[in-house]
Coordinates of N, CA and C and ligand atoms in Angstrom, one line a residue:
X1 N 96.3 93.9 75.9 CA 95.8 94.0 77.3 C 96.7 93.1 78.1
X2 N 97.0 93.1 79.2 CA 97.7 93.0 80.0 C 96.8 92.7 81.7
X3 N 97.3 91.4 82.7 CA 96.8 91.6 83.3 C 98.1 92.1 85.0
X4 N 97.8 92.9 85.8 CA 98.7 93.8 86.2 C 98.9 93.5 87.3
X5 N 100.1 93.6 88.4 CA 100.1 93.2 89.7 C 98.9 93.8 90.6
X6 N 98.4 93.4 91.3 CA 97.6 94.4 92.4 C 98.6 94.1 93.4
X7 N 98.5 95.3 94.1 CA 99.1 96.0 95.2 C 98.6 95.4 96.2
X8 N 99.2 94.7 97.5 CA 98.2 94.8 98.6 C 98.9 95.4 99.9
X9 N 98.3 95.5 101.0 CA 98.2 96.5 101.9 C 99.5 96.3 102.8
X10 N 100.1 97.5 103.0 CA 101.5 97.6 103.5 C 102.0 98.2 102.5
X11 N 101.9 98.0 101.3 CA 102.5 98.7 100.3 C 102.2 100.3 100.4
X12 N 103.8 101.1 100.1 CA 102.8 102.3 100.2 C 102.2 103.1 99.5
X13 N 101.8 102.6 98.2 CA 101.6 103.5 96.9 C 99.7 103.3 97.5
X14 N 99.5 102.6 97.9 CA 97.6 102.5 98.8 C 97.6 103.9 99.4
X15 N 98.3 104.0 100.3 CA 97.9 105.4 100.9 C 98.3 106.7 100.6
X16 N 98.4 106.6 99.3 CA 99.1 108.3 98.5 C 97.5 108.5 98.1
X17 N 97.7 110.1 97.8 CA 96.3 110.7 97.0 C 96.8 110.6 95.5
X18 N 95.6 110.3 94.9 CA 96.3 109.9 93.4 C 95.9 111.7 92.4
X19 N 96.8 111.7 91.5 CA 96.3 112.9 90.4 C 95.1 112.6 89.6
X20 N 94.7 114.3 89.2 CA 93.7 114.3 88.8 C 94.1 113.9 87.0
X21 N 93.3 112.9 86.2 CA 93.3 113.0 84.6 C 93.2 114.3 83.7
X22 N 94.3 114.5 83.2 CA 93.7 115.9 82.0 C 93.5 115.3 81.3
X23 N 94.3 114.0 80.2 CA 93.6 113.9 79.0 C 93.8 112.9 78.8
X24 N 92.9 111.7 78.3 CA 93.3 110.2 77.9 C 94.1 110.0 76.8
X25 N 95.2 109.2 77.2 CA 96.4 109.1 76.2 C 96.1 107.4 75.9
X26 N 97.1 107.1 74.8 CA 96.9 106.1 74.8 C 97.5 105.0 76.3
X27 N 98.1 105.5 76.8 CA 98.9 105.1 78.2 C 97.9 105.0 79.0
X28 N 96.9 106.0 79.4 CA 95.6 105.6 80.0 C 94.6 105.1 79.6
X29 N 94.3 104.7 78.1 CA 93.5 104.2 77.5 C 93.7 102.6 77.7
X30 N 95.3 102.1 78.0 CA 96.2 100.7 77.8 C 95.4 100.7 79.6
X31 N 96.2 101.5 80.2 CA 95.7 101.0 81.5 C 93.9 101.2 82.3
X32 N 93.4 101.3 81.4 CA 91.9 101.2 81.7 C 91.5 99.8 81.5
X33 N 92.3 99.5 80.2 CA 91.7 98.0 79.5 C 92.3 97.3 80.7
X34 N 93.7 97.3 80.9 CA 94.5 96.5 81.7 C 93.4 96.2 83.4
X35 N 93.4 97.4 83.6 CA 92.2 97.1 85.1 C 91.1 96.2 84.9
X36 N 90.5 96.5 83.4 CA 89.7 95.6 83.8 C 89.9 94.0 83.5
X37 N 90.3 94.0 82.6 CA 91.2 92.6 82.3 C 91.6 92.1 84.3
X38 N 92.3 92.9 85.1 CA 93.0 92.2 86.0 C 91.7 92.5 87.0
X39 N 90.7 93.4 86.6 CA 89.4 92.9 88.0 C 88.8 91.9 87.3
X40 N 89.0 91.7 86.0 CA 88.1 89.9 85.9 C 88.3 89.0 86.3
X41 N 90.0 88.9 86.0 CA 91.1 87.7 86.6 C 90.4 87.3 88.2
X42 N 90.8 89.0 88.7 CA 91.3 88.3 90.1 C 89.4 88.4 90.6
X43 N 88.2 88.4 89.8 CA 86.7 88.1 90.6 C 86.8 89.4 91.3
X44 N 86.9 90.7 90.6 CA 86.9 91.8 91.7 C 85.7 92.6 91.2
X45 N 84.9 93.1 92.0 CA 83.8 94.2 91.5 C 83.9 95.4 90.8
X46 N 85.5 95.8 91.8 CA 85.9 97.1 91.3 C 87.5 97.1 91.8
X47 N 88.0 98.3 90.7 CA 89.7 98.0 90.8 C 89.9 99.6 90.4
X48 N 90.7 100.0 91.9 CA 91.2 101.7 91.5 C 92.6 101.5 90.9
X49 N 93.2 102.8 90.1 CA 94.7 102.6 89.5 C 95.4 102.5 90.5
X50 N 95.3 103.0 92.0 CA 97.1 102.4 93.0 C 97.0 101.3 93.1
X51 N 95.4 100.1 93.4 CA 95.7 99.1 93.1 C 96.9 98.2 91.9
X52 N 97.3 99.1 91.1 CA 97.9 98.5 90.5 C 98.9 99.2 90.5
X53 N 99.5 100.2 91.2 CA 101.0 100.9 91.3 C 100.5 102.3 90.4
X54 N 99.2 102.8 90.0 CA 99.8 103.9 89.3 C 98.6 104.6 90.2
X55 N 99.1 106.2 90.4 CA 98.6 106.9 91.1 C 97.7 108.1 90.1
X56 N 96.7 107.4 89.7 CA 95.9 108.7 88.7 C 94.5 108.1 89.6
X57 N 93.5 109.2 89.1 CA 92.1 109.1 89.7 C 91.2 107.9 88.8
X58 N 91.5 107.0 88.7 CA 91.0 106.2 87.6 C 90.0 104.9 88.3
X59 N 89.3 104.5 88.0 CA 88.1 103.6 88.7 C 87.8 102.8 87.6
X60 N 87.8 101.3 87.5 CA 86.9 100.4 86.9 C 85.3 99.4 87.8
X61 N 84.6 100.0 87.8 CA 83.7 98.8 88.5 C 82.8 97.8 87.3
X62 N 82.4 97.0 87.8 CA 81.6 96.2 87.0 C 80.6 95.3 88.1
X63 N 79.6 95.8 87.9 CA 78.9 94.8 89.8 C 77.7 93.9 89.4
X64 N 78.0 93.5 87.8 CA 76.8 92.5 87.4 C 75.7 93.2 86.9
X65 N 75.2 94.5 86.9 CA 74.5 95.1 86.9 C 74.3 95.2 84.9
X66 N 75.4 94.6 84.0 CA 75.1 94.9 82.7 C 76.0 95.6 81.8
X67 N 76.8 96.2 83.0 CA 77.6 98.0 82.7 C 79.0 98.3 82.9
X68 N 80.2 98.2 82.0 CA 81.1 98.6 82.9 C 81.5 99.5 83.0
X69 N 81.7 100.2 84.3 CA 81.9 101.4 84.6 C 83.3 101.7 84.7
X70 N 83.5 103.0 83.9 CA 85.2 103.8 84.1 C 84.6 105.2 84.9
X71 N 85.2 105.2 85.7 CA 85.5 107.1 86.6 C 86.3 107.6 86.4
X72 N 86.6 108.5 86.0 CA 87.7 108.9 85.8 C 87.3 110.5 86.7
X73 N 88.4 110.8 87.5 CA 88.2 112.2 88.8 C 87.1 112.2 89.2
X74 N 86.7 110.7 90.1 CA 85.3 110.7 90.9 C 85.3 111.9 91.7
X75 N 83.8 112.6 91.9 CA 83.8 113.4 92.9 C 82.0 112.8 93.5
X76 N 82.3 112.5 94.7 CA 81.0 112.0 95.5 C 79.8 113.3 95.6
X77 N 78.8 113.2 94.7 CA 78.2 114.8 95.2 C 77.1 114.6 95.8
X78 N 76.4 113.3 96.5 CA 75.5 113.2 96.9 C 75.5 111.5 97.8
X79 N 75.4 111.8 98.7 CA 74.8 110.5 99.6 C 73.3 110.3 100.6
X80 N 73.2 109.2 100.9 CA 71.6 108.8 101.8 C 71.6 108.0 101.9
X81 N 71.0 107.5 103.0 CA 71.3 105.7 103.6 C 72.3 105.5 104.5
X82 N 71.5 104.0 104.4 CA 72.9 103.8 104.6 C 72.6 102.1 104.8
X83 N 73.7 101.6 104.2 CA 73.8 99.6 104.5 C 75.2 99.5 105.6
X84 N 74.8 98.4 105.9 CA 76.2 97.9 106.8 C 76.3 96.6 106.5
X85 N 77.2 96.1 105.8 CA 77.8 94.4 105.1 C 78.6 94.5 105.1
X86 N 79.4 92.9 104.8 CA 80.3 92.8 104.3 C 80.8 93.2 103.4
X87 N 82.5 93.9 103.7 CA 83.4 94.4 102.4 C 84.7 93.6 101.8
X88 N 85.2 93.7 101.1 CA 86.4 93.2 100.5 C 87.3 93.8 99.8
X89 N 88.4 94.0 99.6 CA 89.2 94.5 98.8 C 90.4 93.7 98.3
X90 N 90.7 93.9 96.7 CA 91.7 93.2 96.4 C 93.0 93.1 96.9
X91 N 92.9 94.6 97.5 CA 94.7 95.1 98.1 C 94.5 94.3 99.6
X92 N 93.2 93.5 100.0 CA 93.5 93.3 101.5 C 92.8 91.4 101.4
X93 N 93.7 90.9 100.5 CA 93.3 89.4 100.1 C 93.1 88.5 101.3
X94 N 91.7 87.9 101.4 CA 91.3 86.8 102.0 C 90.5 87.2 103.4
X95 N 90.4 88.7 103.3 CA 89.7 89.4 104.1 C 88.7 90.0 104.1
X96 N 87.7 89.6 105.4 CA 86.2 90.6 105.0 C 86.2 91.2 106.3
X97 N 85.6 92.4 105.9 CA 85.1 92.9 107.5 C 83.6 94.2 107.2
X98 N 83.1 94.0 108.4 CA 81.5 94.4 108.3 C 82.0 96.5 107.8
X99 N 81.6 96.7 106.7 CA 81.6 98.2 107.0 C 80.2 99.1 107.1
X100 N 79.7 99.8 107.3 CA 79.0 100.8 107.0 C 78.9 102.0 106.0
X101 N 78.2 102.1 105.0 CA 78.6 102.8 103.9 C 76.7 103.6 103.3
X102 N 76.8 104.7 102.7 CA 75.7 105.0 101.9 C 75.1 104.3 101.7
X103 N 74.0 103.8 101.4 CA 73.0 103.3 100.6 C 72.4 103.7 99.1
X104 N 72.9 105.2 99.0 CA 72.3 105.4 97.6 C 73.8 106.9 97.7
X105 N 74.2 107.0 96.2 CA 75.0 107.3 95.8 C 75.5 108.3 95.1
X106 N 75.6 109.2 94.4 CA 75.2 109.9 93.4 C 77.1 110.5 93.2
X107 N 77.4 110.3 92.1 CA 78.7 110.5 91.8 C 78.8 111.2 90.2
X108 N 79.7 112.3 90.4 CA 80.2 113.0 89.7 C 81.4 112.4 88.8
X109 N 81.8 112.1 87.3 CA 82.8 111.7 86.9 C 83.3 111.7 85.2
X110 N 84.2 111.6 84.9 CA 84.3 111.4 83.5 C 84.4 110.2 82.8
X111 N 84.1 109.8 81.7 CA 84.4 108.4 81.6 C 85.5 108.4 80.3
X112 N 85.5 107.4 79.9 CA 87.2 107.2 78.8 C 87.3 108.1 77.8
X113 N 86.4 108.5 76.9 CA 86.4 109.5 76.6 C 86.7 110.8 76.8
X114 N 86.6 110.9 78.3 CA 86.5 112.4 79.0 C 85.4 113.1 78.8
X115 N 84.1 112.3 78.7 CA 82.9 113.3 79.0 C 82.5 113.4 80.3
X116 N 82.0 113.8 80.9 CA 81.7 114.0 82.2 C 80.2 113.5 82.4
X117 N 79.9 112.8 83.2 CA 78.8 112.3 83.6 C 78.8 112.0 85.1
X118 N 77.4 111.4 85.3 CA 76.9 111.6 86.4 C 76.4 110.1 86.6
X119 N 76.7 109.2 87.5 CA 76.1 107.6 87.8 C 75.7 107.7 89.6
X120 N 74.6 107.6 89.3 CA 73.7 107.2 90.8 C 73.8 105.7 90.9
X121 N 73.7 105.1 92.1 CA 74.1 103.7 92.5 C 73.2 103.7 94.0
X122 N 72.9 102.5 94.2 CA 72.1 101.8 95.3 C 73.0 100.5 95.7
X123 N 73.0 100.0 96.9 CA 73.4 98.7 97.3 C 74.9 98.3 97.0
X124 N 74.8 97.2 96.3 CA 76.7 97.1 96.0 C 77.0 98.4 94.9
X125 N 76.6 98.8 94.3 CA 77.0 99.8 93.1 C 77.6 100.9 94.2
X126 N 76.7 101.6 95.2 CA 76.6 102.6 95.9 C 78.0 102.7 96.7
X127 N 77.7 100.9 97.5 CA 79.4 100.5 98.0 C 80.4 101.1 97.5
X128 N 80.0 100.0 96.2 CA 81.3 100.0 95.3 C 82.2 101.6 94.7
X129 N 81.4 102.2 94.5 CA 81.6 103.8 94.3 C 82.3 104.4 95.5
X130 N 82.0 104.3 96.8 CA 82.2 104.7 98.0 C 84.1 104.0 98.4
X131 N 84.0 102.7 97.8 CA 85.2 102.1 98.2 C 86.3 102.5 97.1
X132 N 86.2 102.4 96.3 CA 86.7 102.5 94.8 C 87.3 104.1 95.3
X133 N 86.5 104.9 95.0 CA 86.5 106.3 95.4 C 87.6 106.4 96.7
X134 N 87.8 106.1 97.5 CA 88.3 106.4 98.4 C 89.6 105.8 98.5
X135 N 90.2 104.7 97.9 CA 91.3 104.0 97.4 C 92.0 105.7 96.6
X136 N 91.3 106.0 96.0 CA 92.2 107.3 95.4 C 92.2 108.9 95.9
X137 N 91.9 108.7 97.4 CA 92.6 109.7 98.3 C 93.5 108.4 99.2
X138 N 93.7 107.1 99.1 CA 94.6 106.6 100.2 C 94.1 106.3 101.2
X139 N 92.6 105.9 100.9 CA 91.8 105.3 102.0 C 91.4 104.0 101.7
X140 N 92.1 103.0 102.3 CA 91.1 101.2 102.3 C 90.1 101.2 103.8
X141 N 89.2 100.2 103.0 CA 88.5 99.9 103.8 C 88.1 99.3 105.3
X142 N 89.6 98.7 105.2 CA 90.4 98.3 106.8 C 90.2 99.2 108.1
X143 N 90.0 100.3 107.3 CA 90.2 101.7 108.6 C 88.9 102.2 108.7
X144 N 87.4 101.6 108.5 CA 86.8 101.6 108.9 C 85.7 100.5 109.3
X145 N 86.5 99.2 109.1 CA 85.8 98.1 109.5 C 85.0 98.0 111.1
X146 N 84.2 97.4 110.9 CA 83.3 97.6 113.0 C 84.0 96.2 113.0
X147 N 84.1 96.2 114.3 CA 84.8 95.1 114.5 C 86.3 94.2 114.4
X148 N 86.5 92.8 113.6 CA 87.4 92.6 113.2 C 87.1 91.9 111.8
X149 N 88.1 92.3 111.4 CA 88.3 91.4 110.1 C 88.4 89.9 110.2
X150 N 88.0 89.3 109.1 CA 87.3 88.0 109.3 C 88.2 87.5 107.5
X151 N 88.5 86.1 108.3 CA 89.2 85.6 107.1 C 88.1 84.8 106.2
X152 N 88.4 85.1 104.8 CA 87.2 84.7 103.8 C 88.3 83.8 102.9
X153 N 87.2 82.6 102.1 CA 88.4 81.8 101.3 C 87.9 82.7 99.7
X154 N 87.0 82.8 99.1 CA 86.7 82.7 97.6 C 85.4 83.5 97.9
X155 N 85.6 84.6 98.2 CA 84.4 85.8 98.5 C 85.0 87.1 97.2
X156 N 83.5 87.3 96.7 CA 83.8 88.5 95.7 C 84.5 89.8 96.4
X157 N 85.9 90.1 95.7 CA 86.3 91.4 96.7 C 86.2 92.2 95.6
X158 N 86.8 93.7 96.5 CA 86.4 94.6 95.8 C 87.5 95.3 95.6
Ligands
NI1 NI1 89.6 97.9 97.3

């Protein structure tokens, strides 16, 4: 395992749409471990693959909940709610800003194996799914902040 550059914003491998996974190779199997090894390092909740230069549909979260979660070709198939908090992301270091997001979650995905399953989420999970997910069409969270971004020293990002 390996822990891996993260990308941050300006770069332009953030705002590409990433491909979909056909089949876990050992290359994706190396860089699944690698994400999460480098969302430990860097105190991250969740780490998409362009955070780290490679453009596949790939998702690690871990939000304390017990679980860590791999997505592999998230597809959002259900939302309701909604919270408005603070966000963070790794690609956008030392920054928070208020977002607006679902409240409850319900997501379509495969996990390392390539079985396909289904994880419903509430609160940060729900977030986390919402932000994570959207990193791999080339969306950060900057572009929907209310307000302004707010400089943070040692806040959990995401
Ligand atoms: Ni992020």
């Amino acid at each position: 395992m390996a822990i891996r550059q993260v990308r941050t914003i300006g770069d332009d491998i953030l705002t590409k749409e990433c491909k979909r996974v056909k089949e876990i190779t050992p290359r994706v199997q190396e860089l699944i471990e690698d994400m999460f090894e480098t969302m430990y390092e860097t105190n991250g909740v969740g780490l998409a693959a362009p955070q780290v230069g490679v453009l596949k549909q790939i998702v690690v979260m871990d939000v304390d909940d017990g679980n860590q979660y791999v997505l592999i070709n998230p597809e959002i198939i259900e939302t309701s709610g909604s919270q408005t908090g603070p966000e963070g992301c790794l690609s956008v270091p030392g920054k928070s800003g208020t977002v607006t997001r679902p409240n409850h979650v319900k997501v379509r995905a495969f996990d390392e194996n390539m079985e396909e399953y289904e994880l419903e989420g509430e609160e940060l999970l729900a977030r986390c799914i919402c932000h994570e997910c959207a990193h791999l069409h080339g969306q950060l969270f900057v572009d929907l902040v209310e307000g302004d971004l707010m400089d943070v020293n040692a806040e959990e990002e995401e």
